[in-house]
mmCIF file of C-alpha atoms in Angstrom:
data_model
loop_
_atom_site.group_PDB
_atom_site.id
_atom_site.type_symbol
_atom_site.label_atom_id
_atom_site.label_comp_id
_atom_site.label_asym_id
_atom_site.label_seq_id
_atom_site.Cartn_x
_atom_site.Cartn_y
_atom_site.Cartn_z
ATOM 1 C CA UNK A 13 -16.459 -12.839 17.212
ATOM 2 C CA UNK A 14 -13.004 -14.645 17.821
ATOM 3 C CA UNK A 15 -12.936 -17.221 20.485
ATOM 4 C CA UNK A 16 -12.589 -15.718 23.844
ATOM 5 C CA UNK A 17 -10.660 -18.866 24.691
ATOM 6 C CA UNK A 18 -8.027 -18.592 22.449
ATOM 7 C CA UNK A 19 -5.024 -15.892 23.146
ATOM 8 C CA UNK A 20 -5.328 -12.330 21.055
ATOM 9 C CA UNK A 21 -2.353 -12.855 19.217
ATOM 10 C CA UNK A 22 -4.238 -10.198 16.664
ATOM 11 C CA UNK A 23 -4.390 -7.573 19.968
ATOM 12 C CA UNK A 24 -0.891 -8.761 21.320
ATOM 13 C CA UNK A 25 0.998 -7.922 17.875
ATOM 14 C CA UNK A 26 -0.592 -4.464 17.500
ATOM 15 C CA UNK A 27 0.694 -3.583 20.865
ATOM 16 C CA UNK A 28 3.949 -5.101 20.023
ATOM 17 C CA UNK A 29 4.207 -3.182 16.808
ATOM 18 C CA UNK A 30 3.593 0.077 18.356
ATOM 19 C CA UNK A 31 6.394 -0.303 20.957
ATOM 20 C CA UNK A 32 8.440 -0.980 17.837
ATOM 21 C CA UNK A 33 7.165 2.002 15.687
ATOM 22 C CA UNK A 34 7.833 4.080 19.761
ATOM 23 C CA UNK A 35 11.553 2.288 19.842
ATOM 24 C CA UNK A 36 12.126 3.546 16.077
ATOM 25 C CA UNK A 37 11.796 7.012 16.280
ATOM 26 C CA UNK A 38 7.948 7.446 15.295
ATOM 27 C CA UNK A 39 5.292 8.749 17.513
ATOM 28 C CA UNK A 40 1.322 8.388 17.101
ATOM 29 C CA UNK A 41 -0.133 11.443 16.132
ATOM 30 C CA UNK A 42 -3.848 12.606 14.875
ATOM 31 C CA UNK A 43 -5.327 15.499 13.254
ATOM 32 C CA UNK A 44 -8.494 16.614 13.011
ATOM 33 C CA UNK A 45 -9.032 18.093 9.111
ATOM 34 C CA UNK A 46 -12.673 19.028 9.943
ATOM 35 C CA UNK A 47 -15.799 17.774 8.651
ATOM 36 C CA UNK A 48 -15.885 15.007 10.460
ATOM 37 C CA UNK A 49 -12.252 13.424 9.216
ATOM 38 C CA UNK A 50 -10.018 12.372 11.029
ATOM 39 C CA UNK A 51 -6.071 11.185 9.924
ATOM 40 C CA UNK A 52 -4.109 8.932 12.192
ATOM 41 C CA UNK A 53 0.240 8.981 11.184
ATOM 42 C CA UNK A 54 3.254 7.770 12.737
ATOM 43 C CA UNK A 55 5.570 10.932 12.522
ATOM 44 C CA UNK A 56 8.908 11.623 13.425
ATOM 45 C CA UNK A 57 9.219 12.024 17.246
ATOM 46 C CA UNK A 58 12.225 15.018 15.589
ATOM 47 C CA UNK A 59 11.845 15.957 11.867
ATOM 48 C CA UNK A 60 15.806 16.495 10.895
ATOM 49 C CA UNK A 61 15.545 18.835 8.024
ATOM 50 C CA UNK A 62 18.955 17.088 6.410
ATOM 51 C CA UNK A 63 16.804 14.132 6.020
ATOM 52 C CA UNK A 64 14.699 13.956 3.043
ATOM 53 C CA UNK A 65 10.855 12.828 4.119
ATOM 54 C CA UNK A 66 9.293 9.486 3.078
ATOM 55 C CA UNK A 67 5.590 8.662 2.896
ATOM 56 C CA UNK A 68 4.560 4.956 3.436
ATOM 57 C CA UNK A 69 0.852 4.350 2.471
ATOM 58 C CA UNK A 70 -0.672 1.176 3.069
ATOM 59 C CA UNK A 71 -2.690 -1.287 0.985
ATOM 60 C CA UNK A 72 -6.092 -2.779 1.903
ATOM 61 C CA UNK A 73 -5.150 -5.830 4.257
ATOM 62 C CA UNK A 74 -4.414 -4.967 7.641
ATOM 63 C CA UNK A 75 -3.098 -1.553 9.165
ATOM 64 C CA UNK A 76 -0.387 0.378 8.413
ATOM 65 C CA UNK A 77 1.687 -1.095 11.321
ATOM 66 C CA UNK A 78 1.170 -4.581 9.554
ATOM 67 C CA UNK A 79 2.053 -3.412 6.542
ATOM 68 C CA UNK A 80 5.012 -1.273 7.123
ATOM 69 C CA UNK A 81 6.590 -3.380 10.231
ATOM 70 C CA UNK A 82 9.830 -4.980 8.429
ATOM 71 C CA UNK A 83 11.095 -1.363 6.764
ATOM 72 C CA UNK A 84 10.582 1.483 9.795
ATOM 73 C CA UNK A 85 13.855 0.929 11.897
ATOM 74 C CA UNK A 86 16.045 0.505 8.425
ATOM 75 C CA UNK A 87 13.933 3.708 6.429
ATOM 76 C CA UNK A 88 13.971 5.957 9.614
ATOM 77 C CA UNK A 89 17.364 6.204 9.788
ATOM 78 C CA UNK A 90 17.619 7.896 6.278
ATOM 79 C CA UNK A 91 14.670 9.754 6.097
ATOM 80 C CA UNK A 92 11.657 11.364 8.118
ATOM 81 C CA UNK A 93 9.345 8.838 8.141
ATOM 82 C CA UNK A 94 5.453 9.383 7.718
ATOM 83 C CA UNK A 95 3.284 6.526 8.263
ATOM 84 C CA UNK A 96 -0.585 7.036 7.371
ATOM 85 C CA UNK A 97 -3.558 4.891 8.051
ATOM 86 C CA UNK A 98 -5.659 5.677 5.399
ATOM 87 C CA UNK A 99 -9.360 6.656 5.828
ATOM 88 C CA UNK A 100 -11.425 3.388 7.589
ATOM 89 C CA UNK A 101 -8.151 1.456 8.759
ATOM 90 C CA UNK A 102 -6.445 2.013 11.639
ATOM 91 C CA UNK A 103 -7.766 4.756 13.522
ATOM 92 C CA UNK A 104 -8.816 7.160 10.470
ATOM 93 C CA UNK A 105 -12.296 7.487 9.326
ATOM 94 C CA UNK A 106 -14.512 10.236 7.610
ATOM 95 C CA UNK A 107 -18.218 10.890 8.382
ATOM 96 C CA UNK A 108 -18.227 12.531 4.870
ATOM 97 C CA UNK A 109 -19.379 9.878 1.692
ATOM 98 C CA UNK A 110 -16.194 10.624 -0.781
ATOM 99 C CA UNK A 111 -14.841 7.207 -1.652
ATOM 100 C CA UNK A 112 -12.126 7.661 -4.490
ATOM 101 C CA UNK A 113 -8.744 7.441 -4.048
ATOM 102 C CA UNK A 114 -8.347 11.428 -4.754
ATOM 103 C CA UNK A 115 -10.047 12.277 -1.691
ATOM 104 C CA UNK A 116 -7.535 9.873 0.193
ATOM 105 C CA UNK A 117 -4.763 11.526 -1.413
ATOM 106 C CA UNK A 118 -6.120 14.789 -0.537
ATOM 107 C CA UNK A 119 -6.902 13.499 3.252
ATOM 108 C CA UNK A 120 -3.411 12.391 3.338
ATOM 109 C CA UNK A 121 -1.792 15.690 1.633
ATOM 110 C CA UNK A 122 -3.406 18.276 3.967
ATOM 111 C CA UNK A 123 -2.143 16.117 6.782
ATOM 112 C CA UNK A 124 1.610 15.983 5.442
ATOM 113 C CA UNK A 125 0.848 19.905 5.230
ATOM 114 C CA UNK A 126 -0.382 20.248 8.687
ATOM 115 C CA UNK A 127 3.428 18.482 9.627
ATOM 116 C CA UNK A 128 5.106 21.470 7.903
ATOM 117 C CA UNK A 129 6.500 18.567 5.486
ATOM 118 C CA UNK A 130 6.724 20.502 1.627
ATOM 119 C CA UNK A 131 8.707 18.008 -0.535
ATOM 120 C CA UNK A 132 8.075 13.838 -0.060
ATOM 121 C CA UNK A 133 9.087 10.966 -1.820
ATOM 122 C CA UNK A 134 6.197 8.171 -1.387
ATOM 123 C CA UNK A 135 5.780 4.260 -1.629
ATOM 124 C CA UNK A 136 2.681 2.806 -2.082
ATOM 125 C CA UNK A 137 1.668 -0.656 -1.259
ATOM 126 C CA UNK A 138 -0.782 -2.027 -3.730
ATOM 127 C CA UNK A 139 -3.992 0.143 -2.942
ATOM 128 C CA UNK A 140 -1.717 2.537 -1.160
ATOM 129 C CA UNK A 141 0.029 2.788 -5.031
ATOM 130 C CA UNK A 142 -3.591 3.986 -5.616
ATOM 131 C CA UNK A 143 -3.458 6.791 -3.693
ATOM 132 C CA UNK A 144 0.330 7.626 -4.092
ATOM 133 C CA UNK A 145 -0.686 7.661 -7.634
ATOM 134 C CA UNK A 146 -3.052 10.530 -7.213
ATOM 135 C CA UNK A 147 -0.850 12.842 -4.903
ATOM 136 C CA UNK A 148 1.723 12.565 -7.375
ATOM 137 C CA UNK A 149 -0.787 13.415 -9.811
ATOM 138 C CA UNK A 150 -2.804 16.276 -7.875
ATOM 139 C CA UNK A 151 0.510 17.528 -6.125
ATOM 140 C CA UNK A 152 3.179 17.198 -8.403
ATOM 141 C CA UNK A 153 5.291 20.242 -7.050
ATOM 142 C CA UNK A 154 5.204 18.493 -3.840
ATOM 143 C CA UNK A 155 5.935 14.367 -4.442
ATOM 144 C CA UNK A 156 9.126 14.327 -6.413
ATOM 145 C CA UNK A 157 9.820 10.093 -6.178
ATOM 146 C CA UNK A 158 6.868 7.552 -6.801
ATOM 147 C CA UNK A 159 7.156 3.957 -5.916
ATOM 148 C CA UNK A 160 4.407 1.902 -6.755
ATOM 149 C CA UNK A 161 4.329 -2.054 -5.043
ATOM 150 C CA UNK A 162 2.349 -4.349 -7.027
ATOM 151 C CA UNK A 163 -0.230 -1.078 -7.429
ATOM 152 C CA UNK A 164 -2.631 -1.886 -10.537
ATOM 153 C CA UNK A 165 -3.388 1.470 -10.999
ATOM 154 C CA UNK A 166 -3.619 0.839 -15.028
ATOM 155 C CA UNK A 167 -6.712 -1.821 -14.617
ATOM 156 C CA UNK A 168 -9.822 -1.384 -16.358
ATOM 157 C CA UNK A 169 -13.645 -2.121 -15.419
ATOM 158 C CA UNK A 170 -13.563 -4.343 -18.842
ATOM 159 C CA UNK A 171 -10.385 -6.311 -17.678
ATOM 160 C CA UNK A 172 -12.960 -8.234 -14.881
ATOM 161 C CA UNK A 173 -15.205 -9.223 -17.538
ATOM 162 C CA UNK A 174 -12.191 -10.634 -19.798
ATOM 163 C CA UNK A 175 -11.116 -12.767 -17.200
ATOM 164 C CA UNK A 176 -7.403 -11.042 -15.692
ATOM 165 C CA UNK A 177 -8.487 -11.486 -12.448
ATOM 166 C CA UNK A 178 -9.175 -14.481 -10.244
ATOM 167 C CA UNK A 179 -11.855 -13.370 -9.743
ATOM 168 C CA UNK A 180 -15.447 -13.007 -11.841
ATOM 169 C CA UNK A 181 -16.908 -9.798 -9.355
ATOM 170 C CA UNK A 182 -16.503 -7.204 -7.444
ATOM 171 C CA UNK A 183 -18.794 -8.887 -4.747
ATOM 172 C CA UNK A 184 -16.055 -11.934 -5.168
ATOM 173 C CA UNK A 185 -13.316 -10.038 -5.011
ATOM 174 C CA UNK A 186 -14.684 -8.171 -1.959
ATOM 175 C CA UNK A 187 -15.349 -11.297 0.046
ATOM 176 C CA UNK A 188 -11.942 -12.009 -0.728
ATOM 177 C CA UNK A 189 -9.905 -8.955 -0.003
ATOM 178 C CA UNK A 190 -12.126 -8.388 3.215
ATOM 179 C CA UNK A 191 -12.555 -11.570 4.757
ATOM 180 C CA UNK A 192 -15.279 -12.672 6.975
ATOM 181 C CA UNK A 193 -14.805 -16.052 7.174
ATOM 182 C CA UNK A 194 -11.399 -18.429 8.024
ATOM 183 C CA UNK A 195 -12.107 -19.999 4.658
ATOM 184 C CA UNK A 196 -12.145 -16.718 3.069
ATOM 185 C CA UNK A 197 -8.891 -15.584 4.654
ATOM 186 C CA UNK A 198 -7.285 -18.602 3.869
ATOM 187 C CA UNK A 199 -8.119 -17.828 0.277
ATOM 188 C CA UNK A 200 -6.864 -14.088 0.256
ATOM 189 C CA UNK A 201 -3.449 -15.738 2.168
ATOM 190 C CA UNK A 202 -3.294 -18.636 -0.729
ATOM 191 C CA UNK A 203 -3.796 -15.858 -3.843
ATOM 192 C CA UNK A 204 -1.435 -12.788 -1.736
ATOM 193 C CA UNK A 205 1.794 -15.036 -1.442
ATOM 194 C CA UNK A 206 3.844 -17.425 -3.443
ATOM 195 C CA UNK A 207 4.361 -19.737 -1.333
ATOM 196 C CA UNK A 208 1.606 -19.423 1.365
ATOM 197 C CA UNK A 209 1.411 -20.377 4.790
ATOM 198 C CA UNK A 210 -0.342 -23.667 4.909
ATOM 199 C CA UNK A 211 -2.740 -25.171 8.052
ATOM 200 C CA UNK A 212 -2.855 -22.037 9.966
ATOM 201 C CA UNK A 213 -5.486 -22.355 12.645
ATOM 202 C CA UNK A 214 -9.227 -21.004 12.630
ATOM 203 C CA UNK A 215 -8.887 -19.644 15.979
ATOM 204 C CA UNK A 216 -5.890 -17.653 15.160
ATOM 205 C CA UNK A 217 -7.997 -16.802 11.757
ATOM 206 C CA UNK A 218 -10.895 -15.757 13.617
ATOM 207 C CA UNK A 219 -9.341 -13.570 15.871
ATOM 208 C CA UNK A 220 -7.195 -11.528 12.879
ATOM 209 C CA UNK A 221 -10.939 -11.145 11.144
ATOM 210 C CA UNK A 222 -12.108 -9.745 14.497
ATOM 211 C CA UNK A 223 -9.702 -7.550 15.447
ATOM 212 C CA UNK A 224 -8.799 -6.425 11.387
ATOM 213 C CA UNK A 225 -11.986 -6.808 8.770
ATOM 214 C CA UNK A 226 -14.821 -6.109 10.932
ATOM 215 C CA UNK A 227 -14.435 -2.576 11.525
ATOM 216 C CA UNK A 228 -15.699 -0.111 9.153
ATOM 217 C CA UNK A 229 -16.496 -2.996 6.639
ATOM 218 C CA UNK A 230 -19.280 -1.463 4.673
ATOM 219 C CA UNK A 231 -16.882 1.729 4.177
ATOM 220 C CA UNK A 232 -13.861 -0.277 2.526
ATOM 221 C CA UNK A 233 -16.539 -2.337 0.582
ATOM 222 C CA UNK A 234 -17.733 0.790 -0.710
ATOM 223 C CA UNK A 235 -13.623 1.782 -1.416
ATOM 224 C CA UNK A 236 -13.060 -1.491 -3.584
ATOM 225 C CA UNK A 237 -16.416 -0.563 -5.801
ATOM 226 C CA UNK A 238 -15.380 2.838 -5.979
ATOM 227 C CA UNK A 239 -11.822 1.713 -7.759
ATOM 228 C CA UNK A 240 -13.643 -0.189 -10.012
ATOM 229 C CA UNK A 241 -16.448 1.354 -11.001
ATOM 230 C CA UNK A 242 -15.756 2.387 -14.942
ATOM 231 C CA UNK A 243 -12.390 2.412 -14.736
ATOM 232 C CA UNK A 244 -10.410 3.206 -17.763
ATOM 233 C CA UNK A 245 -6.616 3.705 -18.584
ATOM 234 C CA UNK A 246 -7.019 6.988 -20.937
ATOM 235 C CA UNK A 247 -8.539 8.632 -17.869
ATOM 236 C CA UNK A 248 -5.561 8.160 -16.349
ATOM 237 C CA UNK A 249 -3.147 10.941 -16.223
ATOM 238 C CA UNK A 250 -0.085 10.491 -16.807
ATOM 239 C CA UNK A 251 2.237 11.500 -14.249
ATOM 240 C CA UNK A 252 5.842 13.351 -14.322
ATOM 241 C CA UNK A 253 8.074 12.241 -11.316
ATOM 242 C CA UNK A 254 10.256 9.590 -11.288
ATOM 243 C CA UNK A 255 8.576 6.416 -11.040
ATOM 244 C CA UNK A 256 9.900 2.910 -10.021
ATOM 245 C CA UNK A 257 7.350 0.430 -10.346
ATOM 246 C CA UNK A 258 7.791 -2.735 -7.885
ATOM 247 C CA UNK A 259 6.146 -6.730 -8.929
ATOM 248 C CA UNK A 260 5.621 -9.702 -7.687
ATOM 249 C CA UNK A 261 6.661 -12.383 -10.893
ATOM 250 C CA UNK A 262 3.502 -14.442 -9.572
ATOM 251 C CA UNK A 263 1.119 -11.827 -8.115
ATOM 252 C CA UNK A 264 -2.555 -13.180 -8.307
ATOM 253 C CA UNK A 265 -3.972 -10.466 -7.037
ATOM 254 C CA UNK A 266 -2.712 -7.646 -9.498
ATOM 255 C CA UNK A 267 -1.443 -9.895 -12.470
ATOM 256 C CA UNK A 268 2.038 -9.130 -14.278
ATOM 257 C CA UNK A 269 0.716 -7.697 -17.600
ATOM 258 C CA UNK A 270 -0.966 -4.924 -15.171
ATOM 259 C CA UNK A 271 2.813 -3.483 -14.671
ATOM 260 C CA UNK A 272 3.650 -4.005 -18.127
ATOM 261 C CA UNK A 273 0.922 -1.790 -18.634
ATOM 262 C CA UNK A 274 1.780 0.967 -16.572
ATOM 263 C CA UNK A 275 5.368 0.803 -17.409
ATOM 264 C CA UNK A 276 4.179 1.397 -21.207
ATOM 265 C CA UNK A 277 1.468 4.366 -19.418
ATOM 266 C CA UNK A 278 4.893 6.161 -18.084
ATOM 267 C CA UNK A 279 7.210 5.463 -20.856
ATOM 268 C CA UNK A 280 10.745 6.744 -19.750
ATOM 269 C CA UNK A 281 9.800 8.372 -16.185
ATOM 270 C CA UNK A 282 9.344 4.561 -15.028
ATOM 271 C CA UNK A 283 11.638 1.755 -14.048
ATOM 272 C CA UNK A 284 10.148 -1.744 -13.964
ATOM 273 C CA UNK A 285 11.332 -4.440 -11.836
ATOM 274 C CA UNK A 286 10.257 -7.480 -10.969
ATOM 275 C CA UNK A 287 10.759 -10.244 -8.281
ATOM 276 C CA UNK A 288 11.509 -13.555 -8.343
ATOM 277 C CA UNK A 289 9.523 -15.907 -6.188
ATOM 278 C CA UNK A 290 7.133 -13.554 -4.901
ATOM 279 C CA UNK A 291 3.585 -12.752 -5.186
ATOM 280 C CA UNK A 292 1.126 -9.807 -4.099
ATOM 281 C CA UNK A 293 2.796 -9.498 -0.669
ATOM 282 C CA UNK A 294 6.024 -8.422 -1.468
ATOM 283 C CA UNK A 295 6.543 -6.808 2.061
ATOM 284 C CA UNK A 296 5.840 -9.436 3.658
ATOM 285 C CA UNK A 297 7.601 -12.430 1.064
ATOM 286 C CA UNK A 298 10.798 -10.232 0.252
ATOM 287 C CA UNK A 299 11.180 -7.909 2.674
ATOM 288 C CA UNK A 300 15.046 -7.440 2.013
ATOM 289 C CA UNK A 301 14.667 -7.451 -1.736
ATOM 290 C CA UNK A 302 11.895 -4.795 -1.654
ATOM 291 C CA UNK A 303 13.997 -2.503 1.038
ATOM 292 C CA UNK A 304 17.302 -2.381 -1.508
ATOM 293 C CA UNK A 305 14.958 -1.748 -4.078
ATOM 294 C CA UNK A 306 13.576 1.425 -2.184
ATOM 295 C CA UNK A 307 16.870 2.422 -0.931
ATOM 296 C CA UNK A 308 18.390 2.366 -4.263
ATOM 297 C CA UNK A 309 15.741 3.917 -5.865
ATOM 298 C CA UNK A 310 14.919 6.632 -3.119
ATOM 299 C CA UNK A 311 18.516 7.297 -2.193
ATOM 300 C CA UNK A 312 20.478 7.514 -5.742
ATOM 301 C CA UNK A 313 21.693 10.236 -7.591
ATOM 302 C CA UNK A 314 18.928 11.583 -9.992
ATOM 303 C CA UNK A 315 21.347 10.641 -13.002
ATOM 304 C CA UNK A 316 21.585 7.115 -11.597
ATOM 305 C CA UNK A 317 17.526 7.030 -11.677
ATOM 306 C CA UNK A 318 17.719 8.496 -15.105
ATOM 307 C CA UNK A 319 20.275 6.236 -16.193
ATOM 308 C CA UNK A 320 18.288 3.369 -15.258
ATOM 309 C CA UNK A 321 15.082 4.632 -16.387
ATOM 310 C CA UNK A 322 15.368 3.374 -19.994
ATOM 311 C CA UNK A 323 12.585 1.293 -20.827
ATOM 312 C CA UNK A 324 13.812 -1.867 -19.859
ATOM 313 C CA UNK A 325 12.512 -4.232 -17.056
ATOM 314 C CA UNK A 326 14.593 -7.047 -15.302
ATOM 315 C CA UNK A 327 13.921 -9.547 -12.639
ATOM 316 C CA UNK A 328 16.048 -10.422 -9.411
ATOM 317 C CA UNK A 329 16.218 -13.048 -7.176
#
């Protein structure tokens, strides 16, 4: 439990984040796909039908709100904005035991239909890139723009075991990526960024693993083993869309040669770039950099896309 002495700043942000989400056109809205699942999205408060419709899926730290925070008032002003929690963050959860990242692109897909929304373009942050991966896979007359953010869709189980990661585990890279402990935290903080916060209090530590990783823990362990589990790259399909593929130059979390990888998996549908300076949390580290990227990307002409879709990578500052 956090410190009841020390100031939510955990609680105080989330309510601060939804006034801003309120102030930016979104609204909070659930729906109820039966069997016991439920999907919570930020939706247009008005879906313009000039506007083309953008879906923002989140990665495995935090909430969506977190996540998302720095791109909704820029993004919602050129497109219909639809911001998921995914199941077991937020306030989406499932009584039902699927665990892949299919059934959370299927969760997410029937809730998209349920909006009336038919044609998307969608960005997914790192395990979010997971399950953007598989709409555009399962639903490919329906997602016609991928972006993937430091996603390493293209691992393998074997790549643990040779040593790519930081870490030796799953159970390791659990404890990690959903952290119990201020220590822990501060080492998911010190392998997500470049340059990462330093001295940052275990109060304030505390209360984010209170209000954040408790809840539903066991579920999103069970997520993280379910990615893993014999994973291999030829059972990945390879997908059709257009497909810009977004990396940190020092991510820790999802190495490099992973987007090497899956820019050689997509051949000439992809366009690889890569930032300077950054690491796993792009969003967070180069907010600006990443928005241009996505407008440029998500905005452009198709031949523009096409034009730059050529094989080559290149870094920016």
């Amino acid at each position: 439990m956090a410190n009841s002495n020390c100031f939510s700043f955990t609680a105080s942000r989330n309510w601060f984040l939804k006034y801003s989400f309120s102030n930016s056109g979104l609204k909070s809205s659930t729906t109820d796909l039966g069997n016991g699942t439920t999907i919570h999205c930020w939706i247009p408060k008005t879906h313009k039908e000039k506007k083309p419709s953008l879906v923002l899926i989140h990665g495995i730290g935090a909430n969506a709100m977190w996540q998302w925070s720095e791109f909704i008032k820029p993004l919602s002003s050129r497109f219909n904005l639809y911001v998921p929690d995914l199941l077991f963050f937020g306030e989406s959860y499932t009584s039902r035991p699927e665990r892949t990242e299919s059934f959370q692109a299927e969760c997410v897909m029937r809730t998209m239909e349920g909006y009336g929304v038919k044609k998307m373009d969608v960005v997914g942050l790192s395990y979010g890139g997971f399950v953007g991966y598989s709409m555009a896979v399962q639903f490919p007359e329906v997602v016609e723009k991928l972006v993937l953010v430091c996603c390493g869709v293209c691992f393998e189980e074997k790549d643990m075991e040779n040593g790519m990661f930081q870490v030796k585990s799953v159970d390791e890279a659990v404890s990690i990526l959903l952290p119990q402990s201020p220590e822990k935290l501060r080492e998911l903080v010190k392998l997500s960024f470049y340059k990462p916060i330093k001295n940052l209090p275990s109060c304030f530590l505390n209360d984010f693993i209170d209000v954040m990783c408790t809840v539903n823990h066991q579920e999103r362990k069970e997520l993280i083993e379910t990615l893993h589990y014999n994973r291999k790259l030829s059972d990945l399909p390879k997908i059709t869309q257009p497909t810009l593929i977004i990396w940190g130059e020092y991510d820790q979390i999802f190495p490099l040669e992973l987007a090497h990888r899956l820019k050689r998996h997509l051949s000439e549908n992809a366009e690889l770039v890569i930032i300077k300076d950054a690491g796993h949390a792009i969003n967070m580290e180069k907010p600006k950099e990443l928005f241009k990227q996505l407008k440029s990307f998500l905005l452009d002409s198709r031949p523009h896309t096409k034009h730059n879709s050529n094989g080559n990578s290149h870094k920016l500052d």
